[in-house]
Amino acid sequence: MKAKKTALSVVKVLICLLLLLAALFPIYWLVAMAIRPTSEMTGHISIIPASLTLEHFVKLFTEKGFDTAVLNSLQTTVVSTVLSLVIGLCAAYIIARSRFTLRIKKPLTYWVLLVRVLPPVAFTIPLYTMFSKLGILNTKIPPTLACILINIPLIIWFMISFFQDLPVDIEESAQIDGATEWQLFRKIVLPLVLPGIAAVAMLSFMYAWNEYTYSIIFVQSPSNYTVPLALAVLNTEDNLTNFGLVAAGGVVSVIPITLFVIFAQNYLISGLSSGAVKE
């Protein structure tokens, strides 16, 4: 019986290793293509590069202006994520705690979710018309506003349940001690929902960083290209056979998301750990 359990455990470990290998192999292959010389990409391509080079990364930043695209994406992503969190958290807390005179709380939450459920292309024409009349087309502002439009409903819908699960007694105790509404929200409520904030921050950041639909419609100037647009340009006929250059762009595009997820994950884990302590 013991031998059977041991064999079953070994099989489970092997299956997990195979699944992990299948999941990580595309990432390995992307990195391997990025650091492999162009001369090794003709004919039979070995799994392990025979030699290593950084020529693709150097060309990416010196000739293709990828550094400008990275800077544009960082600006768009950070601004949209911060504004989405500020607006979304405040709106979610108001909806979760306020008692509306009319019974509009449930319809309001579903209406907010509808904005997120609809495909992004459904907002293209209205947004294009508004941005055109405002004279801000072909700038960084339209993609930023579009990301805010998409991320706010997600944050509101996700965070309402977190705020509703908080005991009202904690807030009432803080109010008795003289805390203002803003102090109550900032110093009492937000630290208690830190895992939820970390989760929606990760989702919002990833969406804004990878946003392509609105960027390709609202931005035409190469100086305002974001990373997804710059990667799309790398996949033109001129660079179609330069797999190393495209792979290098893919590696660079993954780094900021990975770093942000690791940073936000620490807050996610710490929030869950602190919330797990029961008296």
PDB file of C-alpha atoms in Angstrom:
ATOM      1  CA  MET A   1       0.000   0.000   0.000  1.00  0.00           C
ATOM      2  CA  LYS A   2       2.834   2.349   0.872  1.00  0.00           C
ATOM      3  CA  ALA A   3       4.641   1.524  -2.374  1.00  0.00           C
ATOM      4  CA  LYS A   4       1.460   2.263  -4.324  1.00  0.00           C
ATOM      5  CA  LYS A   5       1.122   5.683  -2.684  1.00  0.00           C
ATOM      6  CA  THR A   6       4.788   6.427  -3.417  1.00  0.00           C
ATOM      7  CA  ALA A   7       4.368   5.458  -7.071  1.00  0.00           C
ATOM      8  CA  LEU A   8       1.240   7.606  -7.312  1.00  0.00           C
ATOM      9  CA  SER A   9       3.105  10.575  -5.824  1.00  0.00           C
ATOM     10  CA  VAL A  10       5.945  10.114  -8.311  1.00  0.00           C
ATOM     11  CA  VAL A  11       3.463  10.047 -11.202  1.00  0.00           C
ATOM     12  CA  LYS A  12       1.825  13.246  -9.951  1.00  0.00           C
ATOM     13  CA  VAL A  13       5.203  14.965  -9.673  1.00  0.00           C
ATOM     14  CA  LEU A  14       6.148  13.892 -13.196  1.00  0.00           C
ATOM     15  CA  ILE A  15       2.849  15.140 -14.589  1.00  0.00           C
ATOM     16  CA  CYS A  16       3.308  18.487 -12.835  1.00  0.00           C
ATOM     17  CA  LEU A  17       6.850  18.763 -14.196  1.00  0.00           C
ATOM     18  CA  LEU A  18       5.645  18.041 -17.731  1.00  0.00           C
ATOM     19  CA  LEU A  19       2.901  20.651 -17.449  1.00  0.00           C
ATOM     20  CA  LEU A  20       5.392  23.163 -16.043  1.00  0.00           C
ATOM     21  CA  LEU A  21       7.809  22.410 -18.878  1.00  0.00           C
ATOM     22  CA  ALA A  22       5.055  22.858 -21.464  1.00  0.00           C
ATOM     23  CA  ALA A  23       4.085  26.194 -19.917  1.00  0.00           C
ATOM     24  CA  LEU A  24       7.637  27.552 -19.629  1.00  0.00           C
ATOM     25  CA  PHE A  25       9.011  26.305 -22.957  1.00  0.00           C
ATOM     26  CA  PRO A  26       7.513  29.137 -25.063  1.00  0.00           C
ATOM     27  CA  ILE A  27       9.141  31.668 -22.718  1.00  0.00           C
ATOM     28  CA  TYR A  28      12.463  29.837 -22.954  1.00  0.00           C
ATOM     29  CA  TRP A  29      12.211  29.705 -26.735  1.00  0.00           C
ATOM     30  CA  LEU A  30      11.471  33.443 -26.884  1.00  0.00           C
ATOM     31  CA  VAL A  31      14.577  34.218 -24.821  1.00  0.00           C
ATOM     32  CA  ALA A  32      16.664  31.706 -26.797  1.00  0.00           C
ATOM     33  CA  MET A  33      15.667  33.345 -30.087  1.00  0.00           C
ATOM     34  CA  ALA A  34      16.443  36.804 -28.692  1.00  0.00           C
ATOM     35  CA  ILE A  35      20.004  35.925 -27.652  1.00  0.00           C
ATOM     36  CA  ARG A  36      20.779  33.674 -30.637  1.00  0.00           C
ATOM     37  CA  PRO A  37      22.805  35.101 -33.561  1.00  0.00           C
ATOM     38  CA  THR A  38      20.962  35.530 -36.855  1.00  0.00           C
ATOM     39  CA  SER A  39      23.297  33.045 -38.538  1.00  0.00           C
ATOM     40  CA  GLU A  40      21.895  30.237 -36.353  1.00  0.00           C
ATOM     41  CA  MET A  41      18.288  30.852 -37.466  1.00  0.00           C
ATOM     42  CA  THR A  42      18.615  29.297 -40.907  1.00  0.00           C
ATOM     43  CA  GLY A  43      17.984  25.645 -41.576  1.00  0.00           C
ATOM     44  CA  HIS A  44      17.932  23.399 -38.532  1.00  0.00           C
ATOM     45  CA  ILE A  45      17.638  25.399 -35.304  1.00  0.00           C
ATOM     46  CA  SER A  46      18.953  23.722 -32.173  1.00  0.00           C
ATOM     47  CA  ILE A  47      17.093  23.983 -28.908  1.00  0.00           C
ATOM     48  CA  ILE A  48      20.183  25.300 -27.101  1.00  0.00           C
ATOM     49  CA  PRO A  49      21.968  28.249 -28.778  1.00  0.00           C
ATOM     50  CA  ALA A  50      25.533  27.501 -29.824  1.00  0.00           C
ATOM     51  CA  SER A  51      26.578  31.078 -29.069  1.00  0.00           C
ATOM     52  CA  LEU A  52      25.047  34.079 -27.356  1.00  0.00           C
ATOM     53  CA  THR A  53      24.709  37.658 -28.540  1.00  0.00           C
ATOM     54  CA  LEU A  54      22.955  40.896 -27.579  1.00  0.00           C
ATOM     55  CA  GLU A  55      22.952  42.298 -31.112  1.00  0.00           C
ATOM     56  CA  HIS A  56      19.168  42.107 -31.391  1.00  0.00           C
ATOM     57  CA  PHE A  57      18.632  44.129 -28.217  1.00  0.00           C
ATOM     58  CA  VAL A  58      21.214  46.717 -29.298  1.00  0.00           C
ATOM     59  CA  LYS A  59      19.585  47.088 -32.717  1.00  0.00           C
ATOM     60  CA  LEU A  60      16.157  47.275 -31.102  1.00  0.00           C
ATOM     61  CA  PHE A  61      17.064  50.345 -29.049  1.00  0.00           C
ATOM     62  CA  THR A  62      19.592  52.039 -31.350  1.00  0.00           C
ATOM     63  CA  GLU A  63      17.866  51.635 -34.734  1.00  0.00           C
ATOM     64  CA  LYS A  64      14.205  50.870 -34.049  1.00  0.00           C
ATOM     65  CA  GLY A  65      13.574  53.414 -31.283  1.00  0.00           C
ATOM     66  CA  PHE A  66      12.060  50.813 -28.968  1.00  0.00           C
ATOM     67  CA  ASP A  67      13.089  52.850 -25.927  1.00  0.00           C
ATOM     68  CA  THR A  68      10.553  55.527 -26.909  1.00  0.00           C
ATOM     69  CA  ALA A  69       7.808  52.919 -27.150  1.00  0.00           C
ATOM     70  CA  VAL A  70       8.697  51.512 -23.728  1.00  0.00           C
ATOM     71  CA  LEU A  71       8.630  55.005 -22.206  1.00  0.00           C
ATOM     72  CA  ASN A  72       5.275  55.757 -23.839  1.00  0.00           C
ATOM     73  CA  SER A  73       3.803  52.489 -22.557  1.00  0.00           C
ATOM     74  CA  LEU A  74       5.091  53.129 -19.045  1.00  0.00           C
ATOM     75  CA  GLN A  75       3.543  56.596 -19.007  1.00  0.00           C
ATOM     76  CA  THR A  76       0.215  55.390 -20.379  1.00  0.00           C
ATOM     77  CA  THR A  77       0.088  52.326 -18.141  1.00  0.00           C
ATOM     78  CA  VAL A  78       1.110  53.973 -14.874  1.00  0.00           C
ATOM     79  CA  VAL A  79      -1.184  56.992 -15.307  1.00  0.00           C
ATOM     80  CA  SER A  80      -4.196  54.897 -16.340  1.00  0.00           C
ATOM     81  CA  THR A  81      -3.627  52.334 -13.563  1.00  0.00           C
ATOM     82  CA  VAL A  82      -3.292  54.961 -10.817  1.00  0.00           C
ATOM     83  CA  LEU A  83      -6.307  56.988 -11.970  1.00  0.00           C
ATOM     84  CA  SER A  84      -8.385  53.831 -12.432  1.00  0.00           C
ATOM     85  CA  LEU A  85      -7.568  52.689  -8.895  1.00  0.00           C
ATOM     86  CA  VAL A  86      -8.348  56.076  -7.347  1.00  0.00           C
ATOM     87  CA  ILE A  87     -11.685  56.448  -9.135  1.00  0.00           C
ATOM     88  CA  GLY A  88     -12.640  52.770  -8.981  1.00  0.00           C
ATOM     89  CA  LEU A  89     -11.892  52.282  -5.273  1.00  0.00           C
ATOM     90  CA  CYS A  90     -13.812  55.396  -4.261  1.00  0.00           C
ATOM     91  CA  ALA A  91     -16.783  54.462  -6.448  1.00  0.00           C
ATOM     92  CA  ALA A  92     -16.821  50.857  -5.214  1.00  0.00           C
ATOM     93  CA  TYR A  93     -16.769  51.951  -1.559  1.00  0.00           C
ATOM     94  CA  ILE A  94     -19.619  54.417  -2.116  1.00  0.00           C
ATOM     95  CA  ILE A  95     -21.743  51.806  -3.880  1.00  0.00           C
ATOM     96  CA  ALA A  96     -21.001  49.178  -1.228  1.00  0.00           C
ATOM     97  CA  ARG A  97     -21.729  51.378   1.797  1.00  0.00           C
ATOM     98  CA  SER A  98     -24.306  53.924   0.644  1.00  0.00           C
ATOM     99  CA  ARG A  99     -28.052  53.427   1.005  1.00  0.00           C
ATOM    100  CA  PHE A 100     -29.684  54.790  -2.102  1.00  0.00           C
ATOM    101  CA  THR A 101     -33.171  56.286  -1.893  1.00  0.00           C
ATOM    102  CA  LEU A 102     -34.190  54.459  -5.053  1.00  0.00           C
ATOM    103  CA  ARG A 103     -33.419  50.803  -5.639  1.00  0.00           C
ATOM    104  CA  ILE A 104     -30.673  51.460  -8.139  1.00  0.00           C
ATOM    105  CA  LYS A 105     -27.780  49.734  -6.390  1.00  0.00           C
ATOM    106  CA  LYS A 106     -28.100  46.407  -8.180  1.00  0.00           C
ATOM    107  CA  PRO A 107     -28.933  47.906 -11.625  1.00  0.00           C
ATOM    108  CA  LEU A 108     -26.009  50.295 -11.164  1.00  0.00           C
ATOM    109  CA  THR A 109     -23.551  47.472 -10.523  1.00  0.00           C
ATOM    110  CA  TYR A 110     -24.790  45.539 -13.558  1.00  0.00           C
ATOM    111  CA  TRP A 111     -24.568  48.675 -15.688  1.00  0.00           C
ATOM    112  CA  VAL A 112     -20.954  49.113 -14.572  1.00  0.00           C
ATOM    113  CA  LEU A 113     -20.206  45.496 -15.453  1.00  0.00           C
ATOM    114  CA  LEU A 114     -21.803  45.954 -18.885  1.00  0.00           C
ATOM    115  CA  VAL A 115     -19.099  48.453 -19.821  1.00  0.00           C
ATOM    116  CA  ARG A 116     -16.488  45.785 -19.132  1.00  0.00           C
ATOM    117  CA  VAL A 117     -18.370  42.953 -20.831  1.00  0.00           C
ATOM    118  CA  LEU A 118     -18.880  44.788 -24.123  1.00  0.00           C
ATOM    119  CA  PRO A 119     -16.032  44.358 -26.638  1.00  0.00           C
ATOM    120  CA  PRO A 120     -13.605  47.309 -26.739  1.00  0.00           C
ATOM    121  CA  VAL A 121     -14.372  47.925 -30.412  1.00  0.00           C
ATOM    122  CA  ALA A 122     -17.943  48.891 -29.421  1.00  0.00           C
ATOM    123  CA  PHE A 123     -16.600  52.134 -27.912  1.00  0.00           C
ATOM    124  CA  THR A 124     -14.289  52.944 -30.797  1.00  0.00           C
ATOM    125  CA  ILE A 125     -16.570  55.227 -32.828  1.00  0.00           C
ATOM    126  CA  PRO A 126     -17.923  57.260 -29.864  1.00  0.00           C
ATOM    127  CA  LEU A 127     -14.445  57.685 -28.409  1.00  0.00           C
ATOM    128  CA  TYR A 128     -12.948  58.584 -31.781  1.00  0.00           C
ATOM    129  CA  THR A 129     -15.627  61.238 -32.289  1.00  0.00           C
ATOM    130  CA  MET A 130     -15.091  62.745 -28.839  1.00  0.00           C
ATOM    131  CA  PHE A 131     -11.295  62.715 -29.085  1.00  0.00           C
ATOM    132  CA  SER A 132     -11.445  64.216 -32.559  1.00  0.00           C
ATOM    133  CA  LYS A 133     -13.629  67.111 -31.378  1.00  0.00           C
ATOM    134  CA  LEU A 134     -11.314  67.667 -28.418  1.00  0.00           C
ATOM    135  CA  GLY A 135      -8.307  67.713 -30.746  1.00  0.00           C
ATOM    136  CA  ILE A 136      -6.308  65.131 -28.813  1.00  0.00           C
ATOM    137  CA  LEU A 137      -6.051  62.406 -31.453  1.00  0.00           C
ATOM    138  CA  ASN A 138      -2.571  61.082 -32.215  1.00  0.00           C
ATOM    139  CA  THR A 139      -1.419  61.810 -28.658  1.00  0.00           C
ATOM    140  CA  LYS A 140      -0.898  59.650 -25.573  1.00  0.00           C
ATOM    141  CA  ILE A 141      -4.126  60.873 -23.991  1.00  0.00           C
ATOM    142  CA  PRO A 142      -6.685  58.739 -25.946  1.00  0.00           C
ATOM    143  CA  PRO A 143      -5.099  55.346 -25.119  1.00  0.00           C
ATOM    144  CA  THR A 144      -4.778  56.423 -21.483  1.00  0.00           C
ATOM    145  CA  LEU A 145      -8.429  57.470 -21.240  1.00  0.00           C
ATOM    146  CA  ALA A 146      -9.528  54.312 -23.054  1.00  0.00           C
ATOM    147  CA  CYS A 147      -7.644  52.124 -20.548  1.00  0.00           C
ATOM    148  CA  ILE A 148      -9.251  54.037 -17.685  1.00  0.00           C
ATOM    149  CA  LEU A 149     -12.677  53.468 -19.247  1.00  0.00           C
ATOM    150  CA  ILE A 150     -12.113  49.712 -19.411  1.00  0.00           C
ATOM    151  CA  ASN A 151     -10.352  49.257 -16.061  1.00  0.00           C
ATOM    152  CA  ILE A 152     -12.686  51.273 -13.811  1.00  0.00           C
ATOM    153  CA  PRO A 153     -15.696  48.885 -14.213  1.00  0.00           C
ATOM    154  CA  LEU A 154     -13.453  45.906 -13.416  1.00  0.00           C
ATOM    155  CA  ILE A 155     -12.138  47.585 -10.261  1.00  0.00           C
ATOM    156  CA  ILE A 156     -15.617  48.637  -9.117  1.00  0.00           C
ATOM    157  CA  TRP A 157     -17.177  45.225  -9.703  1.00  0.00           C
ATOM    158  CA  PHE A 158     -14.270  43.381  -8.098  1.00  0.00           C
ATOM    159  CA  MET A 159     -13.886  45.625  -5.048  1.00  0.00           C
ATOM    160  CA  ILE A 160     -17.564  45.962  -4.113  1.00  0.00           C
ATOM    161  CA  SER A 161     -17.552  42.452  -2.633  1.00  0.00           C
ATOM    162  CA  PHE A 162     -14.383  43.230  -0.635  1.00  0.00           C
ATOM    163  CA  PHE A 163     -15.926  46.346   0.890  1.00  0.00           C
ATOM    164  CA  GLN A 164     -19.215  44.586   1.618  1.00  0.00           C
ATOM    165  CA  ASP A 165     -17.400  41.793   3.472  1.00  0.00           C
ATOM    166  CA  LEU A 166     -15.762  44.249   5.891  1.00  0.00           C
ATOM    167  CA  PRO A 167     -17.448  44.423   9.310  1.00  0.00           C
ATOM    168  CA  VAL A 168     -19.302  47.698   9.725  1.00  0.00           C
ATOM    169  CA  ASP A 169     -18.371  47.715  13.430  1.00  0.00           C
ATOM    170  CA  ILE A 170     -14.760  48.577  12.555  1.00  0.00           C
ATOM    171  CA  GLU A 171     -15.814  51.680  10.665  1.00  0.00           C
ATOM    172  CA  GLU A 172     -18.273  52.722  13.356  1.00  0.00           C
ATOM    173  CA  SER A 173     -15.572  52.392  16.012  1.00  0.00           C
ATOM    174  CA  ALA A 174     -13.242  54.616  13.985  1.00  0.00           C
ATOM    175  CA  GLN A 175     -15.998  57.207  13.552  1.00  0.00           C
ATOM    176  CA  ILE A 176     -16.656  57.222  17.318  1.00  0.00           C
ATOM    177  CA  ASP A 177     -12.936  57.877  17.850  1.00  0.00           C
ATOM    178  CA  GLY A 178     -13.248  60.988  15.677  1.00  0.00           C
ATOM    179  CA  ALA A 179     -12.025  59.721  12.302  1.00  0.00           C
ATOM    180  CA  THR A 180     -13.241  61.648   9.274  1.00  0.00           C
ATOM    181  CA  GLU A 181     -14.647  59.917   6.203  1.00  0.00           C
ATOM    182  CA  TRP A 182     -11.368  60.298   4.332  1.00  0.00           C
ATOM    183  CA  GLN A 183      -9.284  59.075   7.292  1.00  0.00           C
ATOM    184  CA  LEU A 184     -11.641  56.151   7.724  1.00  0.00           C
ATOM    185  CA  PHE A 185     -11.352  55.202   4.070  1.00  0.00           C
ATOM    186  CA  ARG A 186      -7.597  55.740   3.764  1.00  0.00           C
ATOM    187  CA  LYS A 187      -6.302  54.424   7.096  1.00  0.00           C
ATOM    188  CA  ILE A 188      -8.876  51.793   8.071  1.00  0.00           C
ATOM    189  CA  VAL A 189     -10.677  50.445   5.030  1.00  0.00           C
ATOM    190  CA  LEU A 190      -7.982  50.378   2.340  1.00  0.00           C
ATOM    191  CA  PRO A 191      -5.398  48.417   4.408  1.00  0.00           C
ATOM    192  CA  LEU A 192      -8.050  45.760   5.094  1.00  0.00           C
ATOM    193  CA  VAL A 193      -8.755  45.235   1.382  1.00  0.00           C
ATOM    194  CA  LEU A 194      -5.103  45.277   0.306  1.00  0.00           C
ATOM    195  CA  PRO A 195      -5.278  41.806  -1.344  1.00  0.00           C
ATOM    196  CA  GLY A 196      -8.130  42.966  -3.561  1.00  0.00           C
ATOM    197  CA  ILE A 197      -6.310  46.178  -4.460  1.00  0.00           C
ATOM    198  CA  ALA A 198      -3.200  44.213  -5.408  1.00  0.00           C
ATOM    199  CA  ALA A 199      -5.256  41.851  -7.578  1.00  0.00           C
ATOM    200  CA  VAL A 200      -7.079  44.583  -9.515  1.00  0.00           C
ATOM    201  CA  ALA A 201      -3.854  46.586  -9.816  1.00  0.00           C
ATOM    202  CA  MET A 202      -2.186  43.621 -11.517  1.00  0.00           C
ATOM    203  CA  LEU A 203      -5.115  43.111 -13.887  1.00  0.00           C
ATOM    204  CA  SER A 204      -5.348  46.811 -14.707  1.00  0.00           C
ATOM    205  CA  PHE A 205      -1.620  47.129 -15.289  1.00  0.00           C
ATOM    206  CA  MET A 206      -1.508  44.106 -17.588  1.00  0.00           C
ATOM    207  CA  TYR A 207      -4.469  45.298 -19.643  1.00  0.00           C
ATOM    208  CA  ALA A 208      -3.079  48.820 -20.035  1.00  0.00           C
ATOM    209  CA  TRP A 209       0.398  47.555 -20.930  1.00  0.00           C
ATOM    210  CA  ASN A 210      -0.913  45.129 -23.564  1.00  0.00           C
ATOM    211  CA  GLU A 211      -3.630  47.438 -24.941  1.00  0.00           C
ATOM    212  CA  TYR A 212      -3.515  47.401 -28.747  1.00  0.00           C
ATOM    213  CA  THR A 213      -6.987  48.053 -30.178  1.00  0.00           C
ATOM    214  CA  TYR A 214      -7.369  51.664 -29.101  1.00  0.00           C
ATOM    215  CA  SER A 215      -3.703  52.492 -29.637  1.00  0.00           C
ATOM    216  CA  ILE A 216      -3.673  51.430 -33.267  1.00  0.00           C
ATOM    217  CA  ILE A 217      -6.823  53.495 -33.951  1.00  0.00           C
ATOM    218  CA  PHE A 218      -6.018  56.663 -32.007  1.00  0.00           C
ATOM    219  CA  VAL A 219      -2.231  56.848 -32.516  1.00  0.00           C
ATOM    220  CA  GLN A 220      -0.529  57.211 -35.889  1.00  0.00           C
ATOM    221  CA  SER A 221       2.713  59.010 -35.043  1.00  0.00           C
ATOM    222  CA  PRO A 222       5.708  56.690 -34.401  1.00  0.00           C
ATOM    223  CA  SER A 223       6.847  59.019 -31.613  1.00  0.00           C
ATOM    224  CA  ASN A 224       3.700  58.078 -29.649  1.00  0.00           C
ATOM    225  CA  TYR A 225       3.787  54.331 -30.343  1.00  0.00           C
ATOM    226  CA  THR A 226       3.358  52.027 -27.377  1.00  0.00           C
ATOM    227  CA  VAL A 227       5.081  48.656 -27.036  1.00  0.00           C
ATOM    228  CA  PRO A 228       2.290  46.614 -28.716  1.00  0.00           C
ATOM    229  CA  LEU A 229       2.329  49.003 -31.698  1.00  0.00           C
ATOM    230  CA  ALA A 230       6.122  48.918 -31.910  1.00  0.00           C
ATOM    231  CA  LEU A 231       6.041  45.108 -31.866  1.00  0.00           C
ATOM    232  CA  ALA A 232       3.436  45.124 -34.638  1.00  0.00           C
ATOM    233  CA  VAL A 233       5.716  47.317 -36.755  1.00  0.00           C
ATOM    234  CA  LEU A 234       8.563  44.865 -36.178  1.00  0.00           C
ATOM    235  CA  ASN A 235       6.419  42.167 -37.785  1.00  0.00           C
ATOM    236  CA  THR A 236       6.308  43.926 -41.173  1.00  0.00           C
ATOM    237  CA  GLU A 237       7.758  42.462 -44.359  1.00  0.00           C
ATOM    238  CA  ASP A 238      11.107  44.199 -43.828  1.00  0.00           C
ATOM    239  CA  ASN A 239      11.664  42.435 -40.505  1.00  0.00           C
ATOM    240  CA  LEU A 240       9.677  39.271 -41.153  1.00  0.00           C
ATOM    241  CA  THR A 241      12.776  37.085 -41.363  1.00  0.00           C
ATOM    242  CA  ASN A 242      14.525  38.798 -38.459  1.00  0.00           C
ATOM    243  CA  PHE A 243      13.091  36.553 -35.774  1.00  0.00           C
ATOM    244  CA  GLY A 244      15.724  37.556 -33.246  1.00  0.00           C
ATOM    245  CA  LEU A 245      14.695  41.215 -33.386  1.00  0.00           C
ATOM    246  CA  VAL A 246      11.030  40.387 -32.858  1.00  0.00           C
ATOM    247  CA  ALA A 247      11.920  37.970 -30.035  1.00  0.00           C
ATOM    248  CA  ALA A 248      14.047  40.644 -28.359  1.00  0.00           C
ATOM    249  CA  GLY A 249      11.078  43.006 -28.471  1.00  0.00           C
ATOM    250  CA  GLY A 250       8.920  40.322 -26.914  1.00  0.00           C
ATOM    251  CA  VAL A 251      11.401  39.783 -24.082  1.00  0.00           C
ATOM    252  CA  VAL A 252      11.566  43.516 -23.344  1.00  0.00           C
ATOM    253  CA  SER A 253       7.768  43.771 -23.347  1.00  0.00           C
ATOM    254  CA  VAL A 254       7.457  41.003 -20.752  1.00  0.00           C
ATOM    255  CA  ILE A 255       9.927  42.473 -18.240  1.00  0.00           C
ATOM    256  CA  PRO A 256       7.807  45.383 -16.866  1.00  0.00           C
ATOM    257  CA  ILE A 257       4.746  43.176 -16.383  1.00  0.00           C
ATOM    258  CA  THR A 258       6.813  40.539 -14.604  1.00  0.00           C
ATOM    259  CA  LEU A 259       8.388  43.091 -12.276  1.00  0.00           C
ATOM    260  CA  PHE A 260       5.046  44.717 -11.476  1.00  0.00           C
ATOM    261  CA  VAL A 261       3.363  41.369 -10.783  1.00  0.00           C
ATOM    262  CA  ILE A 262       6.185  40.386  -8.430  1.00  0.00           C
ATOM    263  CA  PHE A 263       5.898  43.750  -6.666  1.00  0.00           C
ATOM    264  CA  ALA A 264       2.097  43.577  -6.352  1.00  0.00           C
ATOM    265  CA  GLN A 265       2.211  39.911  -5.359  1.00  0.00           C
ATOM    266  CA  ASN A 266       4.152  40.802  -2.226  1.00  0.00           C
ATOM    267  CA  TYR A 267       1.292  43.083  -1.148  1.00  0.00           C
ATOM    268  CA  LEU A 268      -1.211  40.404  -2.131  1.00  0.00           C
ATOM    269  CA  ILE A 269       0.497  37.769   0.029  1.00  0.00           C
ATOM    270  CA  SER A 270       1.063  40.133   2.971  1.00  0.00           C
ATOM    271  CA  GLY A 271      -2.574  41.224   2.843  1.00  0.00           C
ATOM    272  CA  LEU A 272      -3.818  37.663   2.819  1.00  0.00           C
ATOM    273  CA  SER A 273      -1.475  36.716   5.662  1.00  0.00           C
ATOM    274  CA  SER A 274      -2.585  39.612   7.852  1.00  0.00           C
ATOM    275  CA  GLY A 275      -6.212  38.899   7.090  1.00  0.00           C
ATOM    276  CA  ALA A 276      -5.785  35.259   8.074  1.00  0.00           C
ATOM    277  CA  VAL A 277      -5.032  36.100  11.714  1.00  0.00           C
ATOM    278  CA  LYS A 278      -8.149  35.516  13.804  1.00  0.00           C
ATOM    279  CA  GLU A 279      -8.620  36.507  17.415  1.00  0.00           C
TER     280      GLU A 279
END
